[in-house]
Amino acid sequence: MIKIENLVKRYGDKLAVDNVSFTVEEGEIVGFLGPNGAGKSTTMNILTGYLSSTSGKAFINGKDILESPMEAKKLIGFLPEQPPLYLDMTVEEYLNFVYELKGCTLNRRKHIAEICEVVQIKDVYKRLIRNLSKGYKQRVGIAQALVGNPKVVIFDEPTVGLDPKQIIEIRNLIRMLGKDHTVILSTHILPEAQAVCDRIVIINKGQIVANEKREDLQNLITGNRRFEVQICGPKKEVLSAVKEVTGVSYAEILGGGEGDSSSFLIESQPGVDIRKSLFHKMAANSWPIIGLSSLGVTLEDIFISLVDRNQKSEKSKSKKIKLNEGDK
Ligand code: ADP
């Protein structure tokens, strides 16, 4: 449905997108994940025809966005990071304006009413956009993307600046739209991509560093788990015992805790759950564990795992080459 091939974008001598390629199949919800400045908006803006690329191509359903812009753009609904709202219009005026702008031929009343139902803005239909909350403004932005019933909907950082309740509502809405649209969700928030997407493409410094199904990324992430644990007992002895627990790859004392407890940072080897063994080891020494919290995985953790993985595969490649050379 969407194909991006060797996309490059330079702003002067700044290389913002560096040879990016990926595809999105019909019906998929794909997360485009990366830290701020990674090149997400630039890629989305090229894909939607807002920006031209320095080189490379983008196709929507086989239509080249630069060579057949009208046909390609008809297939896309786009919610840019700054929704293109006219604040002095009412929601009704704005959606009718977008309908005309897009040259939509569907039954106007019925189509706009259906969209308002889906994004739940019927109760603000007659109100000025200027006076709406940020959450409602975002819904109106999504509504404009849906005018014309495009097959593909692209969201660029749709939850930035919303409160937690609005964030959940917008994520649910995106998931629901994913049932009958192909969706790209560009975000810098890892849990957002995990909550909404089937597949996650990770971009860093303009380059794709991973393209994985959600569950595969999950395995990659849970490979290395970190805990903060409070244990009562003599901290140096406790630390040595912790290091002896099977599966612990790293441990350090973080500081003193309540009473005679100390706080420890403990990391496990990939794929090993150390919690039960840790419990038994501490219990055998009569050192109570009074707290254990899993430290959430960050995008940085994923990058570290990915770099690790890539270095390992590079090493094994060069090993194989050496072995082959030895065969000669
Ligand atoms: P993201 O959406 O992931 O935050 P962007 O695509 O906005 O990243 O930006 C990628 C890089 O390109 C950043 O380093 C940013 O500063 C730079 N950049 C973006 N737009 C412009 C522009 N119009 N002129 C110069 N540099 C830009």
Short mmCIF file of C-alpha atoms and ligand atoms in Angstrom, two decimals:
data_model
loop_
_atom_site.label_atom_id
_atom_site.label_comp_id
_atom_site.label_asym_id
_atom_site.label_seq_id
_atom_site.Cartn_x
_atom_site.Cartn_y
_atom_site.Cartn_z
CA MET A 1 0.00 0.00 0.00
CA ILE A 2 2.84 2.39 0.90
CA LYS A 3 6.36 2.02 -0.38
CA ILE A 4 9.24 4.32 0.46
CA GLU A 5 12.42 3.71 -1.49
CA ASN A 6 15.87 5.08 -0.66
CA LEU A 7 14.50 8.40 0.51
CA VAL A 8 17.07 11.12 1.14
CA LYS A 9 16.35 14.67 2.32
CA ARG A 10 18.95 17.35 2.85
CA TYR A 11 18.26 20.79 4.30
CA GLY A 12 21.35 22.61 3.05
CA ASP A 13 24.20 20.47 4.38
CA LYS A 14 22.00 18.90 7.09
CA LEU A 15 21.14 15.32 6.17
CA ALA A 16 17.70 14.86 7.80
CA VAL A 17 16.65 11.60 6.10
CA ASP A 18 19.38 9.21 5.05
CA ASN A 19 18.39 6.48 2.58
CA VAL A 20 15.15 5.41 4.26
CA SER A 21 13.16 2.48 2.80
CA PHE A 22 10.14 0.66 4.20
CA THR A 23 6.73 -0.60 3.17
CA VAL A 24 3.34 -0.66 4.82
CA GLU A 25 0.84 -3.35 3.82
CA GLU A 26 -2.86 -2.69 3.40
CA GLY A 27 -4.72 -2.72 6.73
CA GLU A 28 -1.59 -2.44 8.90
CA ILE A 29 -1.09 0.08 11.69
CA VAL A 30 2.59 0.95 11.59
CA GLY A 31 4.37 3.05 14.19
CA PHE A 32 7.13 5.34 12.96
CA LEU A 33 9.12 5.77 16.13
CA GLY A 34 12.16 7.86 16.91
CA PRO A 35 13.44 10.63 19.17
CA ASN A 36 12.85 14.27 18.34
CA GLY A 37 14.91 15.34 15.35
CA ALA A 38 15.17 11.77 13.99
CA GLY A 39 13.55 12.67 10.66
CA LYS A 40 9.96 11.48 11.22
CA SER A 41 8.12 14.65 10.19
CA THR A 42 10.37 15.11 7.19
CA THR A 43 9.60 11.56 6.01
CA MET A 44 5.84 12.01 6.63
CA ASN A 45 5.85 15.36 4.84
CA ILE A 46 7.53 13.79 1.80
CA LEU A 47 5.15 10.82 1.87
CA THR A 48 2.16 13.16 1.85
CA GLY A 49 3.56 15.41 -0.87
CA TYR A 50 4.09 18.46 1.39
CA LEU A 51 7.84 18.36 0.81
CA SER A 52 9.95 17.14 -2.08
CA SER A 53 12.77 14.69 -1.46
CA THR A 54 16.40 15.23 -2.41
CA SER A 55 16.33 11.73 -3.91
CA GLY A 56 14.36 8.51 -3.58
CA LYS A 57 10.69 7.77 -4.13
CA ALA A 58 7.42 7.38 -2.26
CA PHE A 59 4.45 5.42 -3.63
CA ILE A 60 0.88 5.20 -2.36
CA ASN A 61 -0.91 2.22 -3.87
CA GLY A 62 1.60 2.22 -6.73
CA LYS A 63 1.16 5.95 -7.44
CA ASP A 64 4.34 8.03 -7.24
CA ILE A 65 3.62 11.01 -4.96
CA LEU A 66 5.68 13.34 -7.17
CA GLU A 67 4.68 12.01 -10.59
CA SER A 68 0.95 11.49 -9.88
CA PRO A 69 0.37 13.82 -6.92
CA MET A 70 -3.40 14.24 -7.34
CA GLU A 71 -4.11 10.50 -7.53
CA ALA A 72 -1.70 9.66 -4.71
CA LYS A 73 -2.92 12.45 -2.40
CA LYS A 74 -6.56 11.35 -2.82
CA LEU A 75 -5.61 8.12 -1.10
CA ILE A 76 -4.13 9.86 1.96
CA GLY A 77 -5.59 11.64 4.96
CA PHE A 78 -2.92 13.50 6.91
CA LEU A 79 -2.91 14.98 10.38
CA PRO A 80 0.30 17.04 10.56
CA GLU A 81 1.96 17.80 13.89
CA GLN A 82 0.33 21.26 13.73
CA PRO A 83 -3.26 20.53 12.60
CA PRO A 84 -4.22 22.84 9.72
CA LEU A 85 -7.26 24.36 11.47
CA TYR A 86 -8.93 27.68 10.72
CA LEU A 87 -9.69 28.96 14.19
CA ASP A 88 -12.28 31.51 13.04
CA MET A 89 -14.48 28.88 11.42
CA THR A 90 -17.00 26.68 13.17
CA VAL A 91 -16.43 22.94 12.94
CA GLU A 92 -19.30 22.77 10.44
CA GLU A 93 -17.83 25.51 8.21
CA TYR A 94 -14.36 24.01 8.40
CA LEU A 95 -15.36 20.45 7.47
CA ASN A 96 -17.49 21.75 4.58
CA PHE A 97 -14.52 23.85 3.46
CA VAL A 98 -12.22 20.81 3.55
CA TYR A 99 -14.86 18.79 1.66
CA GLU A 100 -14.78 21.33 -1.16
CA LEU A 101 -11.02 21.74 -1.06
CA LYS A 102 -10.57 17.99 -1.55
CA GLY A 103 -13.14 17.95 -4.39
CA CYS A 104 -15.02 15.24 -2.52
CA THR A 105 -17.94 13.65 -4.38
CA LEU A 106 -19.48 11.54 -1.59
CA ASN A 107 -22.91 12.56 -0.25
CA ARG A 108 -21.85 15.67 1.67
CA ARG A 109 -24.31 15.65 4.59
CA LYS A 110 -24.11 11.91 5.17
CA HIS A 111 -20.31 11.77 4.84
CA ILE A 112 -19.60 14.66 7.21
CA ALA A 113 -22.19 13.36 9.70
CA GLU A 114 -20.52 9.91 9.67
CA ILE A 115 -17.10 11.42 10.30
CA CYS A 116 -18.42 13.52 13.19
CA GLU A 117 -19.95 10.39 14.67
CA VAL A 118 -16.69 8.43 14.38
CA VAL A 119 -14.46 11.12 15.91
CA GLN A 120 -17.16 12.19 18.37
CA ILE A 121 -17.43 15.89 17.63
CA LYS A 122 -21.18 16.10 17.05
CA ASP A 123 -21.67 18.12 20.23
CA VAL A 124 -19.25 20.86 19.09
CA TYR A 125 -20.31 20.93 15.44
CA LYS A 126 -21.68 24.50 15.58
CA ARG A 127 -18.89 25.92 17.74
CA LEU A 128 -15.94 28.07 16.75
CA ILE A 129 -12.77 25.99 16.54
CA ARG A 130 -10.88 28.71 18.46
CA ASN A 131 -12.98 27.98 21.56
CA LEU A 132 -12.47 24.20 21.60
CA SER A 133 -10.17 22.34 24.00
CA LYS A 134 -6.91 20.94 22.63
CA GLY A 135 -8.42 17.43 22.65
CA TYR A 136 -11.40 18.53 20.57
CA LYS A 137 -9.18 20.52 18.21
CA GLN A 138 -7.19 17.35 17.64
CA ARG A 139 -10.40 15.44 16.87
CA VAL A 140 -11.37 18.09 14.33
CA GLY A 141 -7.89 17.67 12.83
CA ILE A 142 -8.52 13.92 12.55
CA ALA A 143 -11.96 14.63 11.04
CA GLN A 144 -10.41 16.72 8.24
CA ALA A 145 -8.00 13.87 7.51
CA LEU A 146 -10.95 11.50 7.09
CA VAL A 147 -12.86 13.70 4.60
CA GLY A 148 -12.94 11.89 1.24
CA ASN A 149 -12.64 8.50 2.95
CA PRO A 150 -8.92 7.97 2.21
CA LYS A 151 -7.51 4.45 2.41
CA VAL A 152 -4.41 5.61 4.25
CA VAL A 153 -4.37 7.85 7.32
CA ILE A 154 -1.12 9.36 8.58
CA PHE A 155 -0.81 10.87 12.05
CA ASP A 156 2.24 12.92 13.02
CA GLU A 157 2.67 13.09 16.81
CA PRO A 158 -1.10 13.18 17.41
CA THR A 159 -1.03 13.18 21.22
CA VAL A 160 1.58 15.86 21.91
CA GLY A 161 0.20 18.46 24.32
CA LEU A 162 -2.90 16.47 25.29
CA ASP A 163 -3.80 15.50 28.86
CA PRO A 164 -3.72 11.80 29.89
CA LYS A 165 -7.47 11.26 29.35
CA GLN A 166 -7.37 12.89 25.91
CA ILE A 167 -4.29 10.81 25.03
CA ILE A 168 -6.14 7.56 25.78
CA GLU A 169 -9.16 8.73 23.76
CA ILE A 170 -7.09 9.67 20.71
CA ARG A 171 -5.13 6.38 20.86
CA ASN A 172 -8.40 4.43 21.01
CA LEU A 173 -9.68 6.41 18.07
CA ILE A 174 -6.55 5.63 16.02
CA ARG A 175 -6.86 1.93 16.88
CA MET A 176 -10.48 1.99 15.77
CA LEU A 177 -9.61 3.73 12.50
CA GLY A 178 -7.01 1.02 11.95
CA LYS A 179 -9.82 -1.52 11.51
CA ASP A 180 -10.64 -0.21 8.05
CA HIS A 181 -7.70 2.02 7.14
CA THR A 182 -4.00 1.61 6.65
CA VAL A 183 -2.43 3.79 9.35
CA ILE A 184 1.00 5.29 9.97
CA LEU A 185 1.48 6.77 13.43
CA SER A 186 4.59 8.87 13.82
CA THR A 187 5.59 9.25 17.47
CA HIS A 188 8.54 9.65 19.84
CA ILE A 189 6.65 7.83 22.61
CA LEU A 190 7.55 4.13 22.82
CA PRO A 191 4.48 3.05 24.87
CA GLU A 192 2.26 4.83 22.35
CA ALA A 193 3.67 2.83 19.44
CA GLN A 194 3.41 -0.36 21.52
CA ALA A 195 -0.19 0.38 22.51
CA VAL A 196 -1.48 1.14 19.04
CA CYS A 197 0.67 -0.45 16.32
CA ASP A 198 1.06 -3.89 14.69
CA ARG A 199 4.56 -3.12 13.49
CA ILE A 200 7.13 -0.57 14.54
CA VAL A 201 9.72 1.07 12.31
CA ILE A 202 12.41 2.83 14.36
CA ILE A 203 14.32 5.77 12.94
CA ASN A 204 17.36 7.43 14.49
CA LYS A 205 19.47 10.23 13.00
CA GLY A 206 17.67 9.86 9.68
CA GLN A 207 18.28 6.11 9.36
CA ILE A 208 16.01 3.10 9.93
CA VAL A 209 17.48 1.03 12.77
CA ALA A 210 14.67 -1.53 13.21
CA ASN A 211 11.54 -2.71 11.50
CA GLU A 212 9.84 -5.31 13.69
CA LYS A 213 6.43 -6.70 14.52
CA ARG A 214 5.30 -5.38 17.89
CA GLU A 215 5.76 -8.73 19.64
CA ASP A 216 9.28 -9.17 18.23
CA LEU A 217 10.25 -5.74 19.47
CA GLN A 218 8.80 -6.72 22.83
CA ASN A 219 11.19 -9.71 22.97
CA LEU A 220 14.08 -7.48 22.10
CA ILE A 221 13.12 -5.09 24.87
CA THR A 222 12.42 -7.64 27.59
CA GLY A 223 15.79 -9.20 26.78
CA ASN A 224 17.48 -6.96 29.31
CA ARG A 225 15.48 -6.07 32.39
CA ARG A 226 16.41 -3.66 35.13
CA PHE A 227 15.01 -3.49 38.62
CA GLU A 228 15.35 -1.18 41.56
CA VAL A 229 15.21 -3.36 44.67
CA GLN A 230 15.15 -2.45 48.38
CA ILE A 231 16.76 -5.08 50.58
CA CYS A 232 17.35 -5.03 54.37
CA GLY A 233 20.80 -6.25 55.41
CA PRO A 234 24.50 -5.33 55.37
CA LYS A 235 24.75 -3.69 51.97
CA LYS A 236 28.18 -4.94 50.85
CA GLU A 237 27.34 -8.56 51.72
CA VAL A 238 23.92 -8.16 50.11
CA LEU A 239 25.54 -6.81 46.94
CA SER A 240 27.96 -9.77 46.71
CA ALA A 241 25.08 -12.22 47.22
CA VAL A 242 22.97 -10.44 44.58
CA LYS A 243 25.82 -10.76 42.10
CA GLU A 244 25.89 -14.54 42.73
CA VAL A 245 22.23 -14.96 41.73
CA THR A 246 21.98 -16.88 38.46
CA GLY A 247 21.01 -14.54 35.62
CA VAL A 248 22.19 -11.29 37.24
CA SER A 249 24.45 -9.47 34.80
CA TYR A 250 25.05 -6.32 36.83
CA ALA A 251 24.31 -4.91 40.27
CA GLU A 252 25.22 -1.77 42.19
CA ILE A 253 24.23 -0.01 45.40
CA LEU A 254 22.12 3.05 44.63
CA GLY A 255 21.91 4.34 48.20
CA GLY A 256 20.37 3.94 51.62
CA GLY A 257 16.67 3.23 52.01
CA GLU A 258 14.30 3.17 54.98
CA GLY A 259 15.69 1.76 58.25
CA ASP A 260 18.40 -0.81 57.60
CA SER A 261 17.47 -1.23 53.93
CA SER A 262 19.51 -0.20 50.89
CA SER A 263 18.47 0.36 47.34
CA PHE A 264 20.11 -1.68 44.55
CA LEU A 265 20.08 -1.47 40.77
CA ILE A 266 19.98 -5.00 39.39
CA GLU A 267 20.13 -6.00 35.73
CA SER A 268 19.37 -9.44 34.36
CA GLN A 269 20.82 -11.30 31.41
CA PRO A 270 18.65 -11.34 28.28
CA GLY A 271 15.56 -13.49 28.63
CA VAL A 272 16.14 -14.45 32.32
CA ASP A 273 13.60 -13.62 35.02
CA ILE A 274 15.74 -13.26 38.16
CA ARG A 275 13.01 -12.32 40.63
CA LYS A 276 12.35 -15.77 42.15
CA SER A 277 16.04 -16.69 42.44
CA LEU A 278 16.73 -13.31 43.99
CA PHE A 279 13.97 -13.91 46.52
CA HIS A 280 15.31 -17.36 47.50
CA LYS A 281 18.89 -16.13 47.80
CA MET A 282 17.93 -13.20 50.03
CA ALA A 283 15.53 -15.37 52.10
CA ALA A 284 18.33 -17.91 52.70
CA ASN A 285 20.32 -15.07 54.29
CA SER A 286 17.30 -13.67 56.18
CA TRP A 287 17.57 -10.38 54.29
CA PRO A 288 14.01 -9.24 53.53
CA ILE A 289 13.20 -7.69 50.16
CA ILE A 290 10.87 -4.79 50.98
CA GLY A 291 10.47 -3.32 47.51
CA LEU A 292 11.04 -4.26 43.87
CA SER A 293 10.13 -2.12 40.90
CA SER A 294 10.82 -2.79 37.27
CA LEU A 295 12.51 0.19 35.62
CA GLY A 296 10.60 0.96 32.44
CA VAL A 297 12.30 0.47 29.12
CA THR A 298 13.13 3.66 27.27
CA LEU A 299 13.78 4.31 23.63
CA GLU A 300 17.46 4.66 24.61
CA ASP A 301 17.41 1.08 26.02
CA ILE A 302 16.08 -0.16 22.70
CA PHE A 303 18.79 1.68 20.79
CA ILE A 304 21.42 0.09 23.07
CA SER A 305 19.92 -3.40 22.45
CA LEU A 306 19.79 -2.72 18.72
CA VAL A 307 23.37 -1.48 18.56
CA ASP A 308 24.41 -4.56 20.58
CA ARG A 309 22.49 -6.84 18.25
CA ASN A 310 23.91 -5.19 15.13
CA GLN A 311 27.48 -5.34 16.48
CA LYS A 312 27.03 -9.03 17.34
CA SER A 313 25.75 -9.83 13.86
CA GLU A 314 28.62 -7.82 12.31
CA LYS A 315 31.08 -9.79 14.46
CA SER A 316 29.58 -13.15 13.53
CA LYS A 317 29.63 -12.11 9.86
CA SER A 318 33.32 -11.23 10.03
CA LYS A 319 33.99 -14.47 11.95
CA LYS A 320 32.30 -16.46 9.18
CA ILE A 321 34.32 -14.60 6.55
CA LYS A 322 37.53 -15.39 8.44
CA LEU A 323 36.52 -19.06 8.75
CA ASN A 324 35.79 -19.18 5.05
CA GLU A 325 39.15 -17.61 4.34
CA GLY A 326 40.72 -20.30 6.54
CA ASP A 327 38.95 -22.97 4.47
CA LYS A 328 40.81 -21.92 1.36
P1 ADP B 1 11.31 14.59 13.89
O1 ADP B 1 9.98 14.74 13.24
O2 ADP B 1 11.73 13.16 14.04
O3 ADP B 1 11.41 15.35 15.18
P2 ADP B 1 12.30 16.27 11.72
O4 ADP B 1 11.97 15.54 10.47
O5 ADP B 1 11.39 17.40 12.11
O6 ADP B 1 12.43 15.22 12.92
O7 ADP B 1 13.76 16.85 11.63
C1 ADP B 1 14.90 16.06 11.25
C2 ADP B 1 16.13 16.95 11.26
O8 ADP B 1 16.04 17.92 10.23
C3 ADP B 1 16.32 17.72 12.55
O9 ADP B 1 17.69 17.77 12.84
C4 ADP B 1 15.78 19.09 12.23
O10 ADP B 1 16.42 20.08 13.00
C5 ADP B 1 16.12 19.22 10.76
N1 ADP B 1 15.14 20.06 10.02
C6 ADP B 1 13.81 19.85 9.95
N2 ADP B 1 13.21 20.78 9.17
C7 ADP B 1 14.20 21.61 8.74
C8 ADP B 1 14.24 22.77 7.91
N3 ADP B 1 13.15 23.26 7.34
N4 ADP B 1 15.44 23.34 7.71
C9 ADP B 1 16.58 22.83 8.25
N5 ADP B 1 16.62 21.75 9.05
C10 ADP B 1 15.45 21.14 9.30
#
